[in-house]
Coordinates of C-alpha atoms in Angstrom, one line a residue:
M27 CA 13.5 38.9 -10.6
T28 CA 11.8 38.9 -13.6
C29 CA 9.8 36.0 -14.2
L30 CA 12.4 34.7 -17.4
T31 CA 14.7 34.7 -13.8
K32 CA 12.8 32.6 -11.1
Y33 CA 11.4 29.9 -14.2
A34 CA 15.5 29.7 -15.5
M35 CA 16.6 29.2 -11.5
R36 CA 14.0 26.6 -11.7
V37 CA 15.2 24.9 -14.5
T38 CA 19.0 25.3 -13.4
G39 CA 18.0 23.4 -9.8
C40 CA 16.1 20.8 -11.2
F41 CA 19.3 20.0 -13.5
C42 CA 21.7 20.6 -10.2
R43 CA 19.6 17.7 -8.5
L44 CA 19.6 15.2 -11.6
F45 CA 23.3 15.8 -11.6
Y46 CA 23.8 15.5 -8.0
R47 CA 21.7 12.0 -7.9
L48 CA 23.4 10.7 -10.7
G49 CA 26.8 11.6 -9.0
K50 CA 25.7 9.4 -6.6
L51 CA 24.5 6.6 -8.3
V52 CA 27.9 6.6 -10.0
A53 CA 30.0 7.0 -6.7
K54 CA 28.1 4.2 -5.7
Y55 CA 28.1 1.8 -8.5
P56 CA 31.7 2.6 -10.6
F57 CA 31.8 -0.3 -11.9
P58 CA 29.5 -1.3 -13.9
F59 CA 29.5 2.7 -15.3
V60 CA 32.9 1.8 -15.6
I61 CA 32.8 -1.3 -17.7
L62 CA 30.2 -0.8 -19.4
P63 CA 30.6 2.1 -21.6
V64 CA 33.9 0.2 -22.5
L65 CA 32.1 -3.1 -24.0
I66 CA 29.1 -1.4 -26.1
F67 CA 31.2 1.5 -27.2
S68 CA 34.5 -0.5 -28.2
T69 CA 32.5 -2.9 -29.8
L70 CA 30.2 -1.0 -32.1
G71 CA 33.4 0.5 -32.9
V72 CA 34.5 -2.6 -34.2
F73 CA 31.1 -2.1 -37.0
F74 CA 33.4 0.3 -38.6
Y75 CA 34.9 -2.1 -40.4
F76 CA 32.3 -2.3 -42.1
A77 CA 31.0 0.5 -42.7
D78 CA 30.4 2.5 -46.3
H79 CA 33.8 4.3 -47.4
Q80 CA 32.6 6.9 -50.2
S81 CA 35.4 8.0 -52.9
N82 CA 33.5 9.6 -55.0
V83 CA 33.9 13.5 -54.9
E84 CA 32.0 14.1 -57.4
D85 CA 29.1 12.4 -55.4
M86 CA 30.7 14.0 -51.6
Y87 CA 31.4 17.6 -53.1
T88 CA 28.9 18.3 -55.2
P89 CA 25.8 20.3 -54.5
I90 CA 22.8 18.1 -53.4
N91 CA 19.8 18.7 -55.4
S92 CA 21.1 21.5 -57.3
R93 CA 20.7 22.2 -61.0
G94 CA 23.3 21.2 -62.4
H95 CA 23.1 17.9 -60.5
K96 CA 19.6 17.6 -61.5
E97 CA 19.9 18.6 -65.1
K98 CA 22.6 15.8 -65.5
I99 CA 20.0 13.2 -64.3
R100 CA 18.0 14.8 -66.6
V101 CA 20.3 14.0 -69.4
K102 CA 21.1 11.2 -68.8
S103 CA 17.8 10.1 -68.9
L104 CA 17.8 11.4 -72.7
F105 CA 21.2 10.2 -74.4
E106 CA 22.4 6.9 -74.0
D107 CA 25.6 5.7 -73.0
G108 CA 27.6 5.0 -76.0
S109 CA 31.1 3.7 -74.9
D110 CA 31.2 0.7 -75.6
E111 CA 30.5 1.3 -80.3
N112 CA 30.6 5.1 -80.2
F113 CA 32.5 6.5 -77.9
N114 CA 32.8 10.2 -78.1
A115 CA 34.6 12.0 -74.9
M116 CA 32.8 14.7 -76.1
A117 CA 29.3 13.1 -75.3
L118 CA 29.6 11.8 -72.6
N119 CA 27.0 11.6 -69.8
D120 CA 29.4 11.1 -66.0
N121 CA 33.2 12.4 -66.2
Q122 CA 35.7 9.7 -68.1
L123 CA 36.4 6.7 -66.6
G124 CA 40.7 6.1 -67.4
I125 CA 44.0 6.0 -66.9
G126 CA 46.9 8.1 -68.5
I127 CA 50.0 7.3 -68.4
I128 CA 53.0 10.4 -69.1
L129 CA 56.8 9.5 -69.7
Q130 CA 59.5 11.1 -70.4
Q131 CA 63.5 11.1 -70.9
R132 CA 65.5 11.3 -67.7
N133 CA 67.8 13.5 -69.2
K134 CA 64.7 15.5 -69.8
S135 CA 65.8 15.4 -74.2
N136 CA 63.4 14.7 -77.0
I137 CA 61.3 11.4 -76.9
L138 CA 60.2 11.1 -80.2
T139 CA 63.2 9.3 -81.0
E140 CA 62.9 6.0 -82.9
T141 CA 64.3 4.5 -79.2
S142 CA 62.3 6.5 -77.0
L143 CA 59.2 5.5 -79.3
D144 CA 59.9 2.0 -79.0
V145 CA 59.9 1.4 -75.0
I146 CA 56.6 3.6 -75.2
H147 CA 55.1 1.2 -77.9
D148 CA 56.8 -2.0 -75.5
V149 CA 55.1 -0.1 -72.0
A150 CA 51.9 -0.1 -73.6
D151 CA 51.7 -3.7 -74.7
Q152 CA 52.8 -4.6 -71.1
I153 CA 49.4 -2.1 -70.0
K154 CA 47.2 -4.1 -72.5
N155 CA 48.4 -7.5 -71.3
I156 CA 47.6 -6.4 -67.6
T157 CA 45.2 -9.0 -66.6
M158 CA 43.1 -8.8 -62.9
I159 CA 41.0 -11.9 -61.5
I160 CA 37.9 -10.9 -59.9
D161 CA 35.1 -12.7 -58.5
V162 CA 31.7 -12.7 -60.2
E163 CA 28.3 -13.8 -59.0
I164 CA 26.5 -14.5 -61.1
V165 CA 22.9 -16.5 -61.5
V166 CA 22.2 -19.4 -63.1
P167 CA 19.3 -22.1 -63.9
K168 CA 19.7 -24.3 -61.4
S169 CA 19.6 -27.3 -62.7
T170 CA 23.7 -26.2 -62.6
R171 CA 26.6 -28.0 -61.9
D172 CA 29.4 -27.2 -63.6
I173 CA 30.6 -23.3 -64.9
W174 CA 31.5 -25.5 -67.8
T175 CA 28.6 -26.1 -69.2
I176 CA 27.0 -23.5 -69.4
G177 CA 29.0 -21.8 -72.6
L178 CA 31.4 -19.1 -70.8
N179 CA 34.7 -18.9 -72.3
M180 CA 37.0 -20.0 -70.2
T181 CA 40.5 -20.0 -70.3
S182 CA 42.4 -23.7 -69.3
E183 CA 43.1 -22.3 -65.7
G184 CA 39.4 -21.8 -65.7
H185 CA 38.9 -17.5 -65.6
V186 CA 35.5 -16.8 -67.2
T187 CA 36.6 -14.1 -70.0
S188 CA 33.5 -13.2 -71.7
D189 CA 30.8 -11.2 -70.5
N190 CA 27.5 -13.3 -72.5
Y191 CA 25.9 -13.7 -68.2
V192 CA 23.1 -12.2 -66.0
T193 CA 25.1 -11.0 -62.5
L194 CA 22.8 -11.1 -59.7
K195 CA 22.8 -7.3 -59.3
Q196 CA 21.4 -7.9 -63.2
Y197 CA 19.2 -10.2 -62.2
E198 CA 17.3 -8.2 -59.3
S199 CA 17.4 -5.1 -61.7
A200 CA 15.1 -6.7 -64.1
N201 CA 13.5 -8.8 -62.1
D202 CA 12.2 -5.6 -59.8
R203 CA 13.1 -8.6 -56.1
S204 CA 15.6 -9.2 -53.9
G205 CA 15.6 -12.6 -53.9
L206 CA 15.9 -15.3 -56.6
A207 CA 13.3 -17.2 -59.0
D208 CA 12.7 -21.1 -57.3
D209 CA 14.5 -21.8 -60.9
V210 CA 17.7 -20.6 -60.5
K211 CA 20.5 -20.1 -58.1
V212 CA 24.0 -18.2 -58.1
M213 CA 27.2 -18.9 -58.5
T214 CA 30.5 -17.3 -58.1
I215 CA 33.6 -17.6 -61.3
T216 CA 36.5 -16.0 -61.8
R217 CA 36.3 -13.4 -64.0
A218 CA 39.9 -12.4 -66.1
V219 CA 39.7 -8.9 -67.3
T220 CA 41.5 -7.1 -69.2
L221 CA 42.1 -3.9 -71.2
E222 CA 40.6 -5.1 -73.8
D223 CA 36.9 -5.9 -72.0
I224 CA 36.9 -2.6 -70.7
C225 CA 38.4 -0.5 -72.8
A226 CA 35.8 2.3 -74.7
R227 CA 35.4 2.0 -78.4
L228 CA 34.4 3.5 -82.2
K229 CA 33.6 1.1 -84.9
G230 CA 35.2 -2.2 -82.8
K231 CA 38.2 -0.5 -81.8
C232 CA 39.4 0.8 -78.2
Q233 CA 39.7 4.4 -78.2
T234 CA 43.3 5.7 -76.8
D235 CA 44.4 9.6 -76.5
G236 CA 47.8 9.6 -78.1
F237 CA 47.2 6.6 -80.3
Y238 CA 49.5 7.2 -83.1
F239 CA 52.9 7.2 -81.7
L240 CA 51.9 4.3 -81.3
T241 CA 51.8 3.8 -85.6
D242 CA 54.2 3.5 -87.9
E243 CA 52.2 6.3 -90.3
F244 CA 53.3 8.7 -87.1
R245 CA 57.2 7.5 -86.9
E246 CA 57.3 8.0 -91.1
A247 CA 55.4 11.6 -90.8
Y248 CA 58.2 12.0 -87.8
R249 CA 60.9 11.4 -89.8
N250 CA 60.0 13.6 -92.6
G251 CA 59.2 16.6 -90.7
T252 CA 55.4 16.2 -92.2
V253 CA 53.4 16.8 -88.3
E254 CA 52.2 20.0 -87.6
Y255 CA 51.9 21.6 -84.2
P256 CA 49.2 22.0 -82.8
Y257 CA 47.2 20.7 -85.5
W258 CA 48.6 17.4 -87.3
N259 CA 46.4 16.7 -90.6
S260 CA 46.7 13.0 -90.0
P261 CA 45.9 10.0 -91.7
W262 CA 43.1 9.4 -89.5
G263 CA 41.9 13.2 -89.6
S264 CA 43.1 16.6 -87.9
L265 CA 44.8 15.9 -84.3
D266 CA 44.8 17.7 -80.8
L267 CA 48.7 17.2 -80.6
S268 CA 49.2 20.0 -77.5
R269 CA 46.7 17.4 -75.7
S270 CA 48.9 14.4 -75.5
L271 CA 52.6 16.1 -76.9
G272 CA 54.6 18.5 -73.7
N273 CA 57.1 20.6 -74.5
V274 CA 57.3 20.8 -77.9
N275 CA 59.6 22.5 -79.4
V276 CA 58.8 23.9 -83.2
T277 CA 60.4 24.4 -86.7
D278 CA 59.4 27.6 -88.3
N279 CA 56.6 27.0 -90.5
G280 CA 55.3 24.7 -87.4
R281 CA 56.5 21.6 -87.6
V282 CA 57.3 19.0 -84.0
R283 CA 61.1 19.6 -84.2
S284 CA 60.5 17.5 -80.3
A285 CA 59.4 17.5 -78.0
Q286 CA 59.7 16.3 -73.6
A287 CA 56.9 14.5 -72.8
V288 CA 54.1 12.0 -74.4
R289 CA 50.9 11.2 -72.9
L290 CA 48.7 8.4 -73.4
I291 CA 45.1 8.1 -72.1
F292 CA 43.6 5.0 -72.2
N293 CA 39.8 5.2 -71.7
F294 CA 37.1 3.3 -70.5
R295 CA 33.8 2.1 -71.1
R296 CA 30.4 2.1 -68.3
N297 CA 27.1 1.9 -70.5
T298 CA 26.2 -0.8 -67.7
E299 CA 26.9 -1.0 -64.1
H300 CA 28.0 -4.3 -63.5
V301 CA 31.3 -2.9 -66.6
E302 CA 31.7 -0.3 -65.1
H303 CA 32.7 -1.8 -61.6
L304 CA 34.9 -4.4 -63.8
S305 CA 36.6 -0.6 -65.1
F306 CA 37.0 0.8 -61.8
E307 CA 38.4 -2.6 -59.7
W308 CA 40.7 -2.6 -62.9
E309 CA 41.7 0.8 -62.8
K310 CA 42.7 0.3 -59.5
H311 CA 44.5 -3.2 -59.7
Y312 CA 46.5 -0.8 -62.7
V313 CA 47.9 1.5 -59.8
I314 CA 49.1 -1.4 -58.1
V315 CA 51.4 -2.8 -61.2
A316 CA 51.8 -0.1 -62.8
P317 CA 54.9 0.9 -61.0
D318 CA 56.0 -2.5 -61.3
L319 CA 56.0 -2.4 -65.2
D320 CA 59.1 -2.0 -67.4
Y321 CA 59.8 1.8 -68.4
G322 CA 62.6 1.7 -70.5
D323 CA 64.7 5.0 -70.1
L324 CA 61.4 7.0 -69.7
D325 CA 61.0 8.5 -66.6
F326 CA 56.6 8.1 -65.5
A327 CA 54.5 9.6 -63.5
F328 CA 50.1 7.6 -63.2
S329 CA 47.1 8.8 -62.5
A330 CA 43.6 6.9 -62.9
S331 CA 39.8 8.7 -62.7
H332 CA 39.4 7.8 -59.5
S333 CA 43.1 8.9 -58.0
L334 CA 41.9 12.5 -56.8
G335 CA 39.3 10.4 -54.1
N336 CA 41.4 7.6 -53.6
E337 CA 44.6 10.3 -52.7
L338 CA 42.1 11.9 -50.3
D339 CA 41.2 8.6 -49.0
K340 CA 45.0 7.9 -48.0
G341 CA 45.3 11.1 -46.9
T342 CA 43.1 10.9 -44.3
K343 CA 44.4 6.9 -43.8
G344 CA 47.7 8.5 -43.2
D345 CA 46.6 10.6 -39.8
I346 CA 46.3 8.0 -38.4
G347 CA 49.8 7.9 -37.0
I348 CA 49.2 11.5 -36.9
F349 CA 45.8 11.2 -34.4
A350 CA 48.2 8.6 -32.3
M351 CA 50.8 11.2 -31.8
T352 CA 48.4 13.3 -31.0
F353 CA 46.5 11.0 -28.0
A354 CA 49.8 10.2 -27.0
L355 CA 50.5 13.7 -26.4
M356 CA 47.6 15.2 -25.2
I357 CA 47.7 12.5 -22.7
F358 CA 51.0 13.8 -21.6
Y359 CA 49.4 16.9 -21.1
A360 CA 46.7 15.9 -19.6
A361 CA 48.8 13.8 -16.7
M362 CA 51.3 16.3 -16.4
V363 CA 48.7 18.7 -15.6
T364 CA 47.6 17.0 -13.0
A365 CA 50.2 15.2 -11.4
G366 CA 50.9 17.6 -8.6
G367 CA 50.7 15.8 -4.5
D368 CA 52.1 13.2 -3.3
C369 CA 51.7 9.3 -4.7
V370 CA 48.5 9.4 -3.1
S371 CA 47.0 11.8 -4.0
S372 CA 48.2 12.0 -7.8
R373 CA 45.9 12.4 -10.4
A374 CA 47.8 11.9 -13.5
L375 CA 45.9 7.7 -14.3
L376 CA 42.2 9.9 -14.1
A377 CA 43.2 12.0 -16.5
L378 CA 44.0 9.1 -18.8
G379 CA 40.9 7.8 -18.0
G380 CA 39.4 11.5 -18.8
V381 CA 41.3 10.5 -22.4
L382 CA 40.0 7.4 -23.4
A383 CA 36.4 8.7 -22.7
A384 CA 36.6 10.8 -25.8
V385 CA 38.1 8.0 -27.7
L386 CA 35.2 6.4 -26.7
G387 CA 33.4 8.4 -28.1
I388 CA 35.2 8.7 -31.5
F389 CA 35.1 4.7 -31.6
G390 CA 31.5 4.5 -31.0
S391 CA 30.4 7.6 -33.2
L392 CA 32.2 5.7 -36.4
G393 CA 31.2 2.1 -35.5
L394 CA 27.7 3.2 -34.9
I395 CA 26.4 5.2 -37.5
G396 CA 28.8 3.6 -40.6
L397 CA 26.0 0.6 -39.3
L398 CA 22.7 3.1 -39.5
G399 CA 24.6 3.1 -43.4
V400 CA 26.0 6.9 -43.3
P401 CA 29.2 6.2 -45.7
F402 CA 32.2 7.7 -44.4
V403 CA 33.8 10.4 -46.4
N404 CA 38.0 11.3 -46.3
I405 CA 36.8 14.8 -44.1
V406 CA 35.1 12.5 -41.0
G407 CA 39.4 12.1 -40.4
C408 CA 39.2 16.0 -39.3
M409 CA 36.7 14.1 -37.0
P410 CA 39.1 12.9 -33.5
F411 CA 41.2 15.6 -33.0
L412 CA 37.8 18.0 -33.1
V413 CA 36.0 15.9 -30.8
L414 CA 38.9 15.0 -28.5
G415 CA 39.8 18.6 -27.3
I416 CA 35.5 19.0 -26.4
G417 CA 35.8 15.6 -25.1
V418 CA 39.5 17.2 -22.6
D419 CA 38.0 20.2 -21.9
D420 CA 35.0 18.7 -19.9
M421 CA 37.1 16.7 -18.2
F422 CA 39.5 19.3 -16.7
L423 CA 36.0 21.0 -16.3
M424 CA 34.9 18.1 -13.9
M425 CA 38.3 17.4 -12.6
A426 CA 38.6 21.4 -11.7
A427 CA 34.9 20.9 -10.1
W428 CA 36.4 17.2 -8.1
S429 CA 39.0 19.9 -6.4
G430 CA 37.1 21.9 -4.9
T431 CA 35.2 19.7 -2.8
L432 CA 38.8 18.8 -1.0
G433 CA 37.5 21.9 1.5
N434 CA 35.4 19.5 3.3
R435 CA 37.3 16.9 4.4
D436 CA 33.6 15.0 5.5
L437 CA 32.2 14.4 2.8
T438 CA 32.2 11.0 1.3
I439 CA 33.3 9.6 -1.9
P440 CA 29.4 9.7 -3.1
E441 CA 28.8 13.2 -2.1
R442 CA 31.5 14.4 -3.5
L443 CA 30.7 13.1 -6.7
A444 CA 27.5 14.1 -6.3
T445 CA 28.6 17.8 -5.3
T446 CA 31.4 16.9 -8.4
F447 CA 28.1 16.2 -11.0
R448 CA 26.3 19.1 -9.4
S449 CA 28.8 21.7 -9.9
A450 CA 30.0 21.0 -14.2
G451 CA 27.1 19.2 -15.2
I452 CA 25.4 21.9 -16.5
G453 CA 28.5 23.6 -17.4
I454 CA 30.0 20.6 -19.5
T455 CA 25.9 20.2 -20.7
I456 CA 26.3 23.6 -22.2
T457 CA 29.1 22.2 -23.9
S458 CA 28.1 19.8 -25.4
L459 CA 24.6 21.3 -26.2
T460 CA 25.8 24.3 -28.1
D461 CA 28.7 22.4 -30.3
G462 CA 26.2 19.3 -31.1
L463 CA 24.3 21.0 -31.8
A464 CA 26.5 23.1 -34.0
F465 CA 26.8 19.6 -36.1
V466 CA 23.0 18.8 -36.0
V467 CA 22.2 22.0 -37.6
G468 CA 25.4 21.4 -40.2
G469 CA 24.0 17.8 -40.5
F470 CA 20.2 18.7 -42.1
T471 CA 21.8 22.0 -43.4
S472 CA 24.5 22.0 -46.0
V473 CA 24.1 21.5 -49.5
F474 CA 27.3 19.0 -49.5
Q475 CA 26.8 15.8 -48.8
S476 CA 30.2 15.4 -47.3
V477 CA 29.7 18.2 -45.2
R478 CA 26.9 16.3 -43.5
N479 CA 28.1 13.3 -42.7
F480 CA 30.8 15.2 -41.1
C481 CA 28.4 16.4 -39.1
I482 CA 26.5 13.9 -38.6
Y483 CA 29.7 11.4 -37.5
T484 CA 30.8 14.3 -35.2
G485 CA 27.2 15.1 -33.4
T486 CA 27.2 12.3 -32.7
A487 CA 30.7 11.9 -31.4
V488 CA 30.3 14.6 -29.0
F489 CA 27.3 13.3 -27.6
I490 CA 28.8 9.9 -26.7
C491 CA 32.3 11.6 -25.3
Y492 CA 29.2 13.8 -23.4
V493 CA 27.7 10.1 -21.9
C494 CA 31.0 8.6 -21.6
N495 CA 32.2 12.0 -19.4
L496 CA 28.7 11.4 -17.4
T497 CA 29.6 7.7 -16.9
F498 CA 32.6 5.6 -18.0
F499 CA 35.0 8.9 -16.2
G500 CA 33.0 9.3 -13.6
G501 CA 33.2 5.8 -12.6
C502 CA 37.1 6.5 -13.1
M503 CA 36.4 9.8 -10.1
A504 CA 34.4 7.5 -8.1
L505 CA 37.7 4.9 -8.1
H506 CA 40.2 7.4 -7.4
G507 CA 38.7 8.9 -4.2
R508 CA 38.1 5.5 -2.8
R509 CA 41.3 5.0 -4.0
V510 CA 43.1 8.3 -2.2
Y511 CA 40.6 7.4 1.2
S512 CA 42.2 4.3 1.6
E513 CA 45.6 5.8 1.2
R514 CA 47.0 3.6 -1.6
H515 CA 49.4 3.9 -4.0
T516 CA 48.5 6.1 -7.7
L517 CA 50.6 3.2 -9.6
T518 CA 50.6 -0.4 -7.7
C519 CA 47.1 0.9 -5.5
R520 CA 49.1 -1.1 -2.6
K521 CA 48.8 0.6 0.5
V522 CA 50.8 3.0 1.6
K523 CA 51.6 4.7 5.5
G524 CA 50.9 8.1 6.4
H525 CA 52.7 10.8 6.9
D526 CA 51.9 9.6 11.0
K527 CA 53.6 6.7 10.4
L528 CA 56.3 7.4 8.8
Y529 CA 60.4 7.8 10.4
V530 CA 62.9 9.9 9.2
R531 CA 65.9 8.0 10.1
S532 CA 69.0 11.0 10.8
H533 CA 72.4 9.9 12.2
F534 CA 71.4 10.2 15.7
G535 CA 69.1 7.3 15.1
L536 CA 65.5 7.5 13.9
M537 CA 62.7 10.4 15.2
G538 CA 59.0 9.6 14.9

């Protein structure tokens, strides 16, 4: 026998003794081991509500410290964002904020008729009139008692319509501090935001891709048959119509005869953090109200610059129902597999405890890691399915070890559970350690922030699930053993007569 083998056997023996003692402890005091994990990890799960949910696709799926990322930061430090007064789509440092809408006839006919152009113009006006109300924290002199006295432009309803204020974040950034000076205080105002407040501008005018469809000049040129495609020599210079017209039919000399779809893109500015926040919030508000606008007889489709991230998040939230279905299916499967025996020895409810141990691991991980400030990203939505499978595997290992002790009927409950832990403890430790280590490595080595966050959440869930199997599920096994030893029904826990005390009634009378 080699030294390495001796060392391995010594380590294995040490762990077996530890698991044996733990099993005895859990069997002697099962209620604390059942109740405490439920209280602790369920409470942690509540904190997931306050976790930071990150849906920015660029931040989550761009390699960390990549050359492109570093050079983007360098470019942003050299060139200011000019979307407030000198907008140029080719000079942007970040992906452009904005909304887009595509309109077409329901019968797929020409969209450039006078009637359709009137509807398009009306839709654009409706979008411009969309008003979002949002609360903003601003810093004002301490002597201020009423926001009407500090010179802000306001509506009759008391909603602020101007930007001539200092937000709390702007104040803290400018003063490099997290607190307030003695002569100022924070007040909350209601800000009314329209498209005019957040639109990207050039020479004082909001910049909209496809704006020419809203003008009389385009209508006249189209009626006269002088609109060239794809480049139109318009009154505003050469315009690329291929960006705004779909399925275009042209004449032999390259003039637009008809088109099936029109696309309008309203660009937003992001020259300051506050304006960017307002733009993003207005964009989310638009996505909510856009289906209720009046589009006449036109079909429509709309999108926003954050649509991809939002739809990924929506898909993750939609998985909640699938997870609930998977959870129910796993309970049914585990109960059916372990439901053998009579009404006393059946382990169907014990299997439910094993599935709940995995669920506690999931909730505990979501709450704990969210509480530590690690953003929740959409791919973390895959984590519950992985952890549920890992946890149920460990449950079956422990139940198999429990069944292995049935041959010795002289064992007490603490001795049976101690023997179970000694047999299965190393097995579930190795499986959990293997799975957890893989996620730990991914959490430290992946170049993608989304993968790192996924590995952190999942690795933590695997560890908590392992702890719950040894504590919560171990306590459930001890209580199950007590119930069986005292011959109580698996559902009602009422005392059941043994086989030797039952009487069989036949048509000859009673036979015992």
